[in-house]
Amino acid sequence: MTEEKKVRIMPKGGRKGGAVFPRIALDDALVYAKKLVSKTHVGPQPRDIIYTGVVGAKGGTGDVKISALKQYGFLKGGNKENYSADDLAKRINFAPENEILPLLREAALRPVIFKRIFDAYHGDEISRSKLRQRAADLNVHPDEADTCADLYIATMATAKLVVIEGDRICHVSSIDLLPVVDGIESVGVQKNLNGISDNSFDVAINEEDALQETNAVIEGVGKFSMVPDQNASLKPRSIFNVNINLDASMDVEKLQKQLELLRRYGAI
């Protein structure tokens, strides 16, 4: 007697599988993050308070929004723990207007999928269909690739990492994010972002902008002047520890440009 094989039937409306990405854009996440900072100011709160008082939804919809807040680095907790606002949400909430942009860029590049898409196309002008293809290549479910691409574009636009021109998406170059200024007073080094590769660093310079993704980790602080090589011998140089992680997937041309930039300003 042959036993009939049981077929597992998935419930309707569930997650389709594939790589995880935030299901809300950064703009909406910032609204929830502001509420989160307020609601958890006195201490961590249980899930039902976050459902009702922060994201305004329960069940699956509420969980999707909570997941997005975690991916952007705005919320911590869960796994039988209460929830609270993460450090990035607090810094954005209390930052002066002229210091918010680097923090928005940090949040936009926190989600692993968004970071990997940006790493592939920074400095390039591409189409929406190319973004969709990249999302699919990164194991986003085929039915969700368009949604992922749209949310990526909206999020990068909020952080001013892309400019939208019709169907073309123009990405800011990671090298262009470095302010070229003489007489810089200080360099503040931020720790590596959680959930993304170690091939990136963020350096806040004079509280203005952040250097995004250079496939290197720079540690150390000090006063120095960003001057070309020909004058480097006349200027005091800071002490840096530079660790460069290489792997087969790295773009050699981009790496050469980034190394040349560090060499030009005396960092290596």
CSV table of N, CA and C in Angstrom, one decimal, residues 78-221:
chain,number,residue,atom,x,y,z
A,78,GLY,N,13.4,42.5,21.3
A,78,GLY,CA,12.8,41.3,20.7
A,78,GLY,C,13.4,40.1,21.3
A,79,ASN,N,12.9,38.9,20.8
A,79,ASN,CA,13.4,37.6,21.4
A,79,ASN,C,13.1,37.6,22.9
A,80,LYS,N,11.9,37.9,23.2
A,80,LYS,CA,11.4,37.8,24.6
A,80,LYS,C,11.9,39.0,25.4
A,81,GLU,N,12.6,40.0,24.8
A,81,GLU,CA,13.0,41.2,25.4
A,81,GLU,C,12.1,42.4,25.0
A,82,ASN,N,12.0,43.4,25.8
A,82,ASN,CA,11.2,44.6,25.4
A,82,ASN,C,12.0,45.4,24.4
A,83,TYR,N,11.3,46.3,23.8
A,83,TYR,CA,11.9,47.1,22.7
A,83,TYR,C,12.3,48.5,23.2
A,84,SER,N,13.3,49.0,22.6
A,84,SER,CA,13.7,50.4,22.9
A,84,SER,C,14.4,51.0,21.6
A,85,ALA,N,14.5,52.3,21.6
A,85,ALA,CA,15.1,53.0,20.5
A,85,ALA,C,16.6,52.8,20.5
A,86,ASP,N,17.2,52.5,19.3
A,86,ASP,CA,18.6,52.3,19.2
A,86,ASP,C,19.3,53.6,19.1
A,87,ASP,N,20.6,53.6,19.3
A,87,ASP,CA,21.4,54.8,19.3
A,87,ASP,C,21.2,55.7,18.1
A,88,LEU,N,21.1,55.1,16.9
A,88,LEU,CA,21.0,55.9,15.7
A,88,LEU,C,19.7,56.7,15.7
A,89,ALA,N,18.6,56.1,16.1
A,89,ALA,CA,17.3,56.8,16.2
A,89,ALA,C,17.4,58.0,17.1
A,90,LYS,N,18.1,57.8,18.2
A,90,LYS,CA,18.2,58.9,19.2
A,90,LYS,C,19.1,60.1,18.6
A,91,ARG,N,20.2,59.7,17.9
A,91,ARG,CA,21.1,60.7,17.3
A,91,ARG,C,20.4,61.5,16.3
A,92,ILE,N,19.6,60.8,15.4
A,92,ILE,CA,18.8,61.5,14.4
A,92,ILE,C,17.8,62.5,15.0
A,93,ASN,N,17.1,62.0,16.1
A,93,ASN,CA,16.0,62.7,16.7
A,93,ASN,C,16.5,64.0,17.3
A,94,PHE,N,17.8,64.0,17.9
A,94,PHE,CA,18.3,65.2,18.6
A,94,PHE,C,19.3,66.0,17.8
A,95,ALA,N,19.7,65.5,16.6
A,95,ALA,CA,20.7,66.2,15.8
A,95,ALA,C,20.2,67.5,15.2
A,96,PRO,N,21.1,68.5,15.2
A,96,PRO,CA,20.8,69.8,14.5
A,96,PRO,C,20.6,69.5,13.0
A,97,GLU,N,19.9,70.4,12.3
A,97,GLU,CA,19.5,70.2,10.9
A,97,GLU,C,20.8,69.9,10.1
A,98,ASN,N,21.9,70.7,10.3
A,98,ASN,CA,23.0,70.6,9.5
A,98,ASN,C,23.9,69.3,9.8
A,99,GLU,N,23.5,68.5,10.7
A,99,GLU,CA,24.2,67.3,11.1
A,99,GLU,C,23.4,66.0,10.8
A,100,ILE,N,22.2,66.2,10.2
A,100,ILE,CA,21.3,65.0,10.0
A,100,ILE,C,21.7,64.2,8.8
A,101,LEU,N,22.2,64.8,7.7
A,101,LEU,CA,22.4,64.1,6.5
A,101,LEU,C,23.4,62.9,6.7
A,102,PRO,N,24.5,63.0,7.3
A,102,PRO,CA,25.4,61.8,7.5
A,102,PRO,C,24.7,60.7,8.2
A,103,LEU,N,23.8,61.0,9.2
A,103,LEU,CA,23.1,60.0,9.9
A,103,LEU,C,22.0,59.3,9.1
A,104,LEU,N,21.4,60.1,8.2
A,104,LEU,CA,20.4,59.5,7.3
A,104,LEU,C,21.1,58.5,6.3
A,105,ARG,N,22.3,58.9,5.9
A,105,ARG,CA,23.1,58.0,5.0
A,105,ARG,C,23.5,56.8,5.7
A,106,GLU,N,23.8,56.9,7.0
A,106,GLU,CA,24.2,55.7,7.7
A,106,GLU,C,23.0,54.8,7.8
A,107,ALA,N,21.8,55.3,8.1
A,107,ALA,CA,20.6,54.5,8.2
A,107,ALA,C,20.2,53.9,6.9
A,108,ALA,N,20.4,54.6,5.8
A,108,ALA,CA,20.0,54.1,4.5
A,108,ALA,C,20.8,52.9,4.1
A,109,LEU,N,22.1,52.9,4.5
A,109,LEU,CA,23.0,51.8,4.2
A,109,LEU,C,23.1,50.7,5.2
A,110,ARG,N,22.3,50.8,6.3
A,110,ARG,CA,22.3,49.7,7.3
A,110,ARG,C,21.7,48.4,6.7
A,111,PRO,N,20.6,48.5,6.0
A,111,PRO,CA,20.0,47.2,5.5
A,111,PRO,C,21.0,46.6,4.5
A,112,VAL,N,21.3,45.3,4.7
A,112,VAL,CA,22.3,44.6,3.9
A,112,VAL,C,22.1,44.7,2.4
A,113,ILE,N,20.8,44.4,2.0
A,113,ILE,CA,20.5,44.4,0.6
A,113,ILE,C,20.8,45.8,0.0
A,114,PHE,N,20.3,46.9,0.7
A,114,PHE,CA,20.5,48.2,0.2
A,114,PHE,C,22.0,48.6,0.1
A,115,LYS,N,22.8,48.2,1.1
A,115,LYS,CA,24.2,48.4,1.1
A,115,LYS,C,24.9,47.7,-0.1
A,116,ARG,N,24.5,46.5,-0.4
A,116,ARG,CA,25.1,45.7,-1.5
A,116,ARG,C,24.7,46.3,-2.8
A,117,ILE,N,23.5,46.8,-3.0
A,117,ILE,CA,23.1,47.4,-4.2
A,117,ILE,C,23.9,48.7,-4.4
A,118,PHE,N,24.0,49.5,-3.4
A,118,PHE,CA,24.8,50.8,-3.5
A,118,PHE,C,26.2,50.5,-3.8
A,119,ASP,N,26.8,49.5,-3.1
A,119,ASP,CA,28.2,49.2,-3.4
A,119,ASP,C,28.5,48.9,-4.9
A,120,ALA,N,27.5,48.3,-5.5
A,120,ALA,CA,27.6,47.9,-6.9
A,120,ALA,C,27.5,49.1,-7.8
A,121,TYR,N,26.7,50.1,-7.5
A,121,TYR,CA,26.4,51.1,-8.4
A,121,TYR,C,26.8,52.5,-8.0
A,122,HIS,N,27.5,52.7,-6.9
A,122,HIS,CA,27.8,54.1,-6.5
A,122,HIS,C,28.7,54.7,-7.6
A,123,GLY,N,28.3,56.0,-7.9
A,123,GLY,CA,29.0,56.7,-9.0
A,123,GLY,C,28.4,56.4,-10.4
A,124,ASP,N,27.4,55.5,-10.5
A,124,ASP,CA,26.9,55.1,-11.8
A,124,ASP,C,25.5,55.6,-12.0
A,125,GLU,N,25.1,55.8,-13.3
A,125,GLU,CA,23.8,56.1,-13.7
A,125,GLU,C,23.1,54.8,-14.3
A,126,ILE,N,22.1,54.3,-13.7
A,126,ILE,CA,21.5,53.1,-14.1
A,126,ILE,C,20.0,53.2,-14.2
A,127,SER,N,19.3,52.2,-14.8
A,127,SER,CA,17.9,52.2,-14.9
A,127,SER,C,17.2,51.5,-13.7
A,128,ARG,N,15.9,51.7,-13.6
A,128,ARG,CA,15.2,51.0,-12.6
A,128,ARG,C,15.2,49.5,-12.8
A,129,SER,N,15.1,49.1,-14.1
A,129,SER,CA,15.2,47.7,-14.4
A,129,SER,C,16.5,47.0,-13.9
A,130,LYS,N,17.6,47.8,-14.0
A,130,LYS,CA,18.9,47.3,-13.6
A,130,LYS,C,18.9,47.1,-12.1
A,131,LEU,N,18.2,48.0,-11.4
A,131,LEU,CA,18.1,47.8,-9.9
A,131,LEU,C,17.3,46.6,-9.6
A,132,ARG,N,16.2,46.4,-10.3
A,132,ARG,CA,15.4,45.2,-10.1
A,132,ARG,C,16.2,43.9,-10.3
A,133,GLN,N,17.0,43.9,-11.4
A,133,GLN,CA,17.8,42.8,-11.7
A,133,GLN,C,18.9,42.5,-10.6
A,134,ARG,N,19.4,43.6,-10.1
A,134,ARG,CA,20.4,43.4,-9.0
A,134,ARG,C,19.8,42.8,-7.8
A,135,ALA,N,18.6,43.3,-7.5
A,135,ALA,CA,17.8,42.8,-6.3
A,135,ALA,C,17.6,41.3,-6.4
A,136,ALA,N,17.2,40.9,-7.6
A,136,ALA,CA,17.0,39.5,-7.9
A,136,ALA,C,18.3,38.7,-7.8
A,137,ASP,N,19.4,39.2,-8.2
A,137,ASP,CA,20.7,38.6,-8.1
A,137,ASP,C,21.1,38.4,-6.7
A,138,LEU,N,20.6,39.3,-5.8
A,138,LEU,CA,20.9,39.2,-4.4
A,138,LEU,C,19.9,38.3,-3.6
A,139,ASN,N,19.2,37.5,-4.4
A,139,ASN,CA,18.2,36.5,-3.8
A,139,ASN,C,17.0,37.1,-3.2
A,140,VAL,N,16.6,38.3,-3.6
A,140,VAL,CA,15.3,38.8,-3.3
A,140,VAL,C,14.3,38.0,-4.1
A,141,HIS,N,13.1,37.7,-3.5
A,141,HIS,CA,12.1,36.9,-4.2
A,141,HIS,C,11.7,37.6,-5.5
A,142,PRO,N,11.6,36.9,-6.6
A,142,PRO,CA,11.2,37.5,-7.9
A,142,PRO,C,10.0,38.4,-7.8
A,143,ASP,N,9.0,37.9,-7.0
A,143,ASP,CA,7.8,38.7,-6.9
A,143,ASP,C,8.0,40.0,-6.1
A,144,GLU,N,9.1,40.1,-5.4
A,144,GLU,CA,9.3,41.3,-4.6
A,144,GLU,C,10.5,42.2,-5.1
A,145,ALA,N,11.1,41.8,-6.2
A,145,ALA,CA,12.2,42.6,-6.7
A,145,ALA,C,11.8,44.0,-7.1
A,146,ASP,N,10.6,44.2,-7.7
A,146,ASP,CA,10.2,45.6,-8.1
A,146,ASP,C,10.0,46.4,-6.8
A,147,THR,N,9.4,45.8,-5.8
A,147,THR,CA,9.1,46.5,-4.5
A,147,THR,C,10.4,46.9,-3.9
A,148,CYS,N,11.4,45.9,-3.9
A,148,CYS,CA,12.7,46.2,-3.3
A,148,CYS,C,13.4,47.4,-4.0
A,149,ALA,N,13.4,47.4,-5.3
A,149,ALA,CA,14.0,48.4,-6.1
A,149,ALA,C,13.3,49.8,-5.8
A,150,ASP,N,12.0,49.8,-5.7
A,150,ASP,CA,11.3,51.1,-5.5
A,150,ASP,C,11.6,51.6,-4.1
A,151,LEU,N,11.7,50.7,-3.1
A,151,LEU,CA,12.0,51.1,-1.7
A,151,LEU,C,13.5,51.6,-1.6
A,152,TYR,N,14.3,50.9,-2.3
A,152,TYR,CA,15.7,51.3,-2.4
A,152,TYR,C,15.9,52.7,-2.9
A,153,ILE,N,15.2,53.0,-4.1
A,153,ILE,CA,15.3,54.3,-4.7
A,153,ILE,C,14.8,55.4,-3.7
A,154,ALA,N,13.6,55.2,-3.1
A,154,ALA,CA,13.0,56.1,-2.2
A,154,ALA,C,13.9,56.4,-1.0
A,155,THR,N,14.5,55.3,-0.5
A,155,THR,CA,15.4,55.5,0.7
A,155,THR,C,16.7,56.2,0.3
A,156,MET,N,17.3,55.9,-0.8
A,156,MET,CA,18.5,56.6,-1.2
A,156,MET,C,18.2,58.0,-1.5
A,157,ALA,N,17.1,58.3,-2.1
A,157,ALA,CA,16.7,59.7,-2.4
A,157,ALA,C,16.6,60.5,-1.1
A,158,THR,N,16.0,59.9,-0.1
A,158,THR,CA,15.8,60.6,1.2
A,158,THR,C,17.2,61.0,1.8
A,159,ALA,N,18.1,60.0,1.6
A,159,ALA,CA,19.5,60.3,2.2
A,159,ALA,C,20.4,61.0,1.2
A,160,LYS,N,19.8,61.5,0.1
A,160,LYS,CA,20.6,62.2,-1.0
A,160,LYS,C,21.8,61.4,-1.5
A,161,LEU,N,21.6,60.1,-1.6
A,161,LEU,CA,22.6,59.2,-2.2
A,161,LEU,C,22.3,58.9,-3.7
A,162,VAL,N,21.1,59.3,-4.2
A,162,VAL,CA,20.8,59.2,-5.6
A,162,VAL,C,20.0,60.4,-6.0
A,163,VAL,N,20.1,60.7,-7.3
A,163,VAL,CA,19.3,61.7,-7.9
A,163,VAL,C,18.4,61.0,-9.0
A,164,ILE,N,17.1,61.2,-9.0
A,164,ILE,CA,16.2,60.6,-9.9
A,164,ILE,C,16.0,61.5,-11.1
A,165,GLU,N,16.3,61.0,-12.3
A,165,GLU,CA,16.1,61.7,-13.6
A,165,GLU,C,15.3,60.8,-14.5
A,166,GLY,N,13.9,60.9,-14.4
A,166,GLY,CA,13.1,60.1,-15.2
A,166,GLY,C,13.2,58.6,-14.8
A,167,ASP,N,13.6,57.8,-15.7
A,167,ASP,CA,13.8,56.4,-15.4
A,167,ASP,C,15.3,56.1,-15.0
A,168,ARG,N,16.1,57.1,-15.0
A,168,ARG,CA,17.5,56.9,-14.7
A,168,ARG,C,17.8,57.3,-13.2
A,169,ILE,N,18.6,56.5,-12.6
A,169,ILE,CA,18.9,56.7,-11.2
A,169,ILE,C,20.4,57.0,-11.1
A,170,CYS,N,20.8,58.2,-10.7
A,170,CYS,CA,22.2,58.6,-10.7
A,170,CYS,C,22.7,58.5,-9.3
A,171,HIS,N,23.6,57.6,-9.0
A,171,HIS,CA,24.2,57.4,-7.7
A,171,HIS,C,25.3,58.3,-7.4
A,172,VAL,N,25.4,58.8,-6.2
A,172,VAL,CA,26.5,59.6,-5.7
A,172,VAL,C,27.7,58.6,-5.6
A,173,SER,N,28.9,59.1,-6.0
A,173,SER,CA,30.1,58.3,-5.8
A,173,SER,C,30.6,58.4,-4.3
A,174,SER,N,31.0,57.3,-3.8
A,174,SER,CA,31.5,57.2,-2.5
A,174,SER,C,32.7,58.2,-2.3
A,175,ILE,N,33.5,58.3,-3.4
A,175,ILE,CA,34.7,59.3,-3.3
A,175,ILE,C,34.2,60.7,-3.2
A,176,ASP,N,33.1,61.0,-3.9
A,176,ASP,CA,32.6,62.4,-3.9
A,176,ASP,C,32.0,62.8,-2.6
A,177,LEU,N,31.8,61.8,-1.7
A,177,LEU,CA,31.2,62.1,-0.4
A,177,LEU,C,32.3,62.7,0.6
A,178,LEU,N,33.6,62.6,0.1
A,178,LEU,CA,34.7,63.1,1.0
A,178,LEU,C,34.9,64.6,0.8
A,179,PRO,N,34.6,65.4,1.8
A,179,PRO,CA,34.8,66.8,1.7
A,179,PRO,C,36.3,67.2,1.6
A,180,VAL,N,36.7,67.9,0.6
A,180,VAL,CA,38.1,68.3,0.4
A,180,VAL,C,38.3,69.7,1.0
A,181,VAL,N,38.8,69.7,2.2
A,181,VAL,CA,38.9,71.0,3.0
A,181,VAL,C,40.3,71.0,3.6
A,182,ASP,N,40.9,72.2,3.5
A,182,ASP,CA,42.2,72.4,4.2
A,182,ASP,C,42.0,72.8,5.7
A,183,GLY,N,42.9,72.4,6.5
A,183,GLY,CA,42.8,72.8,7.9
A,183,GLY,C,41.7,72.1,8.7
A,184,ILE,N,41.5,70.8,8.4
A,184,ILE,CA,40.5,70.1,9.2
A,184,ILE,C,40.9,69.9,10.6
A,185,GLU,N,40.0,70.2,11.5
A,185,GLU,CA,40.4,70.2,12.9
A,185,GLU,C,40.4,68.8,13.6
A,186,SER,N,39.4,68.0,13.2
A,186,SER,CA,39.3,66.7,13.9
A,186,SER,C,38.7,65.7,13.0
A,187,VAL,N,38.9,64.4,13.4
A,187,VAL,CA,38.3,63.3,12.7
A,187,VAL,C,37.6,62.4,13.7
A,188,GLY,N,36.3,62.2,13.7
A,188,GLY,CA,35.6,61.3,14.6
A,188,GLY,C,35.4,60.0,13.9
A,189,VAL,N,35.7,58.9,14.5
A,189,VAL,CA,35.6,57.6,13.8
A,189,VAL,C,34.4,56.9,14.4
A,190,GLN,N,33.4,56.5,13.6
A,190,GLN,CA,32.3,55.7,14.0
A,190,GLN,C,32.6,54.3,13.9
A,191,LYS,N,31.9,53.5,14.8
A,191,LYS,CA,32.2,52.0,14.7
A,191,LYS,C,31.5,51.5,13.5
A,192,ASN,N,31.9,50.3,13.1
A,192,ASN,CA,31.3,49.6,11.9
A,192,ASN,C,29.8,49.4,12.1
A,193,LEU,N,29.1,49.5,11.0
A,193,LEU,CA,27.6,49.3,11.1
A,193,LEU,C,27.3,47.9,11.3
A,194,ASN,N,26.3,47.6,12.2
A,194,ASN,CA,25.9,46.3,12.4
A,194,ASN,C,25.2,45.7,11.2
A,195,GLY,N,25.5,44.5,10.9
A,195,GLY,CA,24.8,43.8,9.8
A,195,GLY,C,25.3,44.0,8.4
A,196,ILE,N,26.4,44.7,8.3
A,196,ILE,CA,27.0,44.9,6.9
A,196,ILE,C,28.4,44.5,7.0
A,197,SER,N,29.0,44.4,5.8
A,197,SER,CA,30.4,43.9,5.7
A,197,SER,C,31.4,44.8,6.4
A,198,ASP,N,32.6,44.3,6.7
A,198,ASP,CA,33.6,45.1,7.3
A,198,ASP,C,34.3,45.9,6.2
A,199,ASN,N,33.9,45.8,5.0
A,199,ASN,CA,34.6,46.5,3.9
A,199,ASN,C,34.1,48.0,3.8
A,200,SER,N,33.7,48.6,4.9
A,200,SER,CA,33.2,49.9,4.8
A,200,SER,C,33.6,50.6,6.1
A,201,PHE,N,33.6,52.0,6.1
A,201,PHE,CA,33.7,52.8,7.3
A,201,PHE,C,33.1,54.1,7.1
A,202,ASP,N,32.7,54.7,8.2
A,202,ASP,CA,32.1,56.0,8.2
A,202,ASP,C,33.0,56.9,9.0
A,203,VAL,N,33.5,58.0,8.5
A,203,VAL,CA,34.3,59.0,9.2
A,203,VAL,C,33.6,60.3,9.2
A,204,ALA,N,33.2,60.8,10.3
A,204,ALA,CA,32.6,62.2,10.4
A,204,ALA,C,33.7,63.2,10.5
A,205,ILE,N,33.7,64.1,9.6
A,205,ILE,CA,34.8,65.1,9.5
A,205,ILE,C,34.1,66.5,9.7
A,206,ASN,N,34.6,67.2,10.9
A,206,ASN,CA,34.1,68.5,11.2
A,206,ASN,C,32.6,68.5,11.3
A,207,GLU,N,32.0,67.4,11.7
A,207,GLU,CA,30.6,67.3,11.9
A,207,GLU,C,29.8,67.7,10.6
A,208,GLU,N,30.4,67.5,9.5
A,208,GLU,CA,29.7,67.9,8.2
A,208,GLU,C,29.1,66.8,7.5
A,209,ASP,N,30.0,65.9,7.0
A,209,ASP,CA,29.6,64.8,6.1
A,209,ASP,C,30.3,63.5,6.5
A,210,ALA,N,29.9,62.4,5.9
A,210,ALA,CA,30.5,61.2,6.2
A,210,ALA,C,31.1,60.6,5.0
A,211,LEU,N,32.3,60.0,5.1
A,211,LEU,CA,32.9,59.2,4.0
A,211,LEU,C,32.3,57.8,4.0
A,212,GLN,N,31.6,57.5,3.0
A,212,GLN,CA,30.9,56.2,2.9
A,212,GLN,C,31.7,55.2,2.1
A,213,GLU,N,31.8,54.0,2.6
A,213,GLU,CA,32.2,52.8,1.9
A,213,GLU,C,33.5,53.0,1.1
A,214,THR,N,34.7,52.8,1.8
A,214,THR,CA,35.9,52.8,1.0
A,214,THR,C,36.7,51.5,1.1
A,215,ASN,N,36.0,50.4,1.6
A,215,ASN,CA,36.6,49.1,1.7
A,215,ASN,C,37.9,49.2,2.6
A,216,ALA,N,37.8,50.0,3.6
A,216,ALA,CA,38.9,50.1,4.6
A,216,ALA,C,38.4,50.5,5.9
A,217,VAL,N,39.1,50.2,7.0
A,217,VAL,CA,38.7,50.6,8.3
A,217,VAL,C,39.8,51.4,8.9
A,218,ILE,N,39.6,52.7,9.2
A,218,ILE,CA,40.6,53.6,9.7
A,218,ILE,C,40.3,53.9,11.1
A,219,GLU,N,41.3,53.7,12.0
A,219,GLU,CA,41.2,53.9,13.4
A,219,GLU,C,42.2,55.0,13.8
A,220,GLY,N,41.8,55.9,14.6
A,220,GLY,CA,42.8,56.9,15.1
A,220,GLY,C,42.2,58.3,15.0
A,221,VAL,N,42.6,59.2,15.8
A,221,VAL,CA,42.1,60.6,15.8
A,221,VAL,C,43.3,61.5,15.8
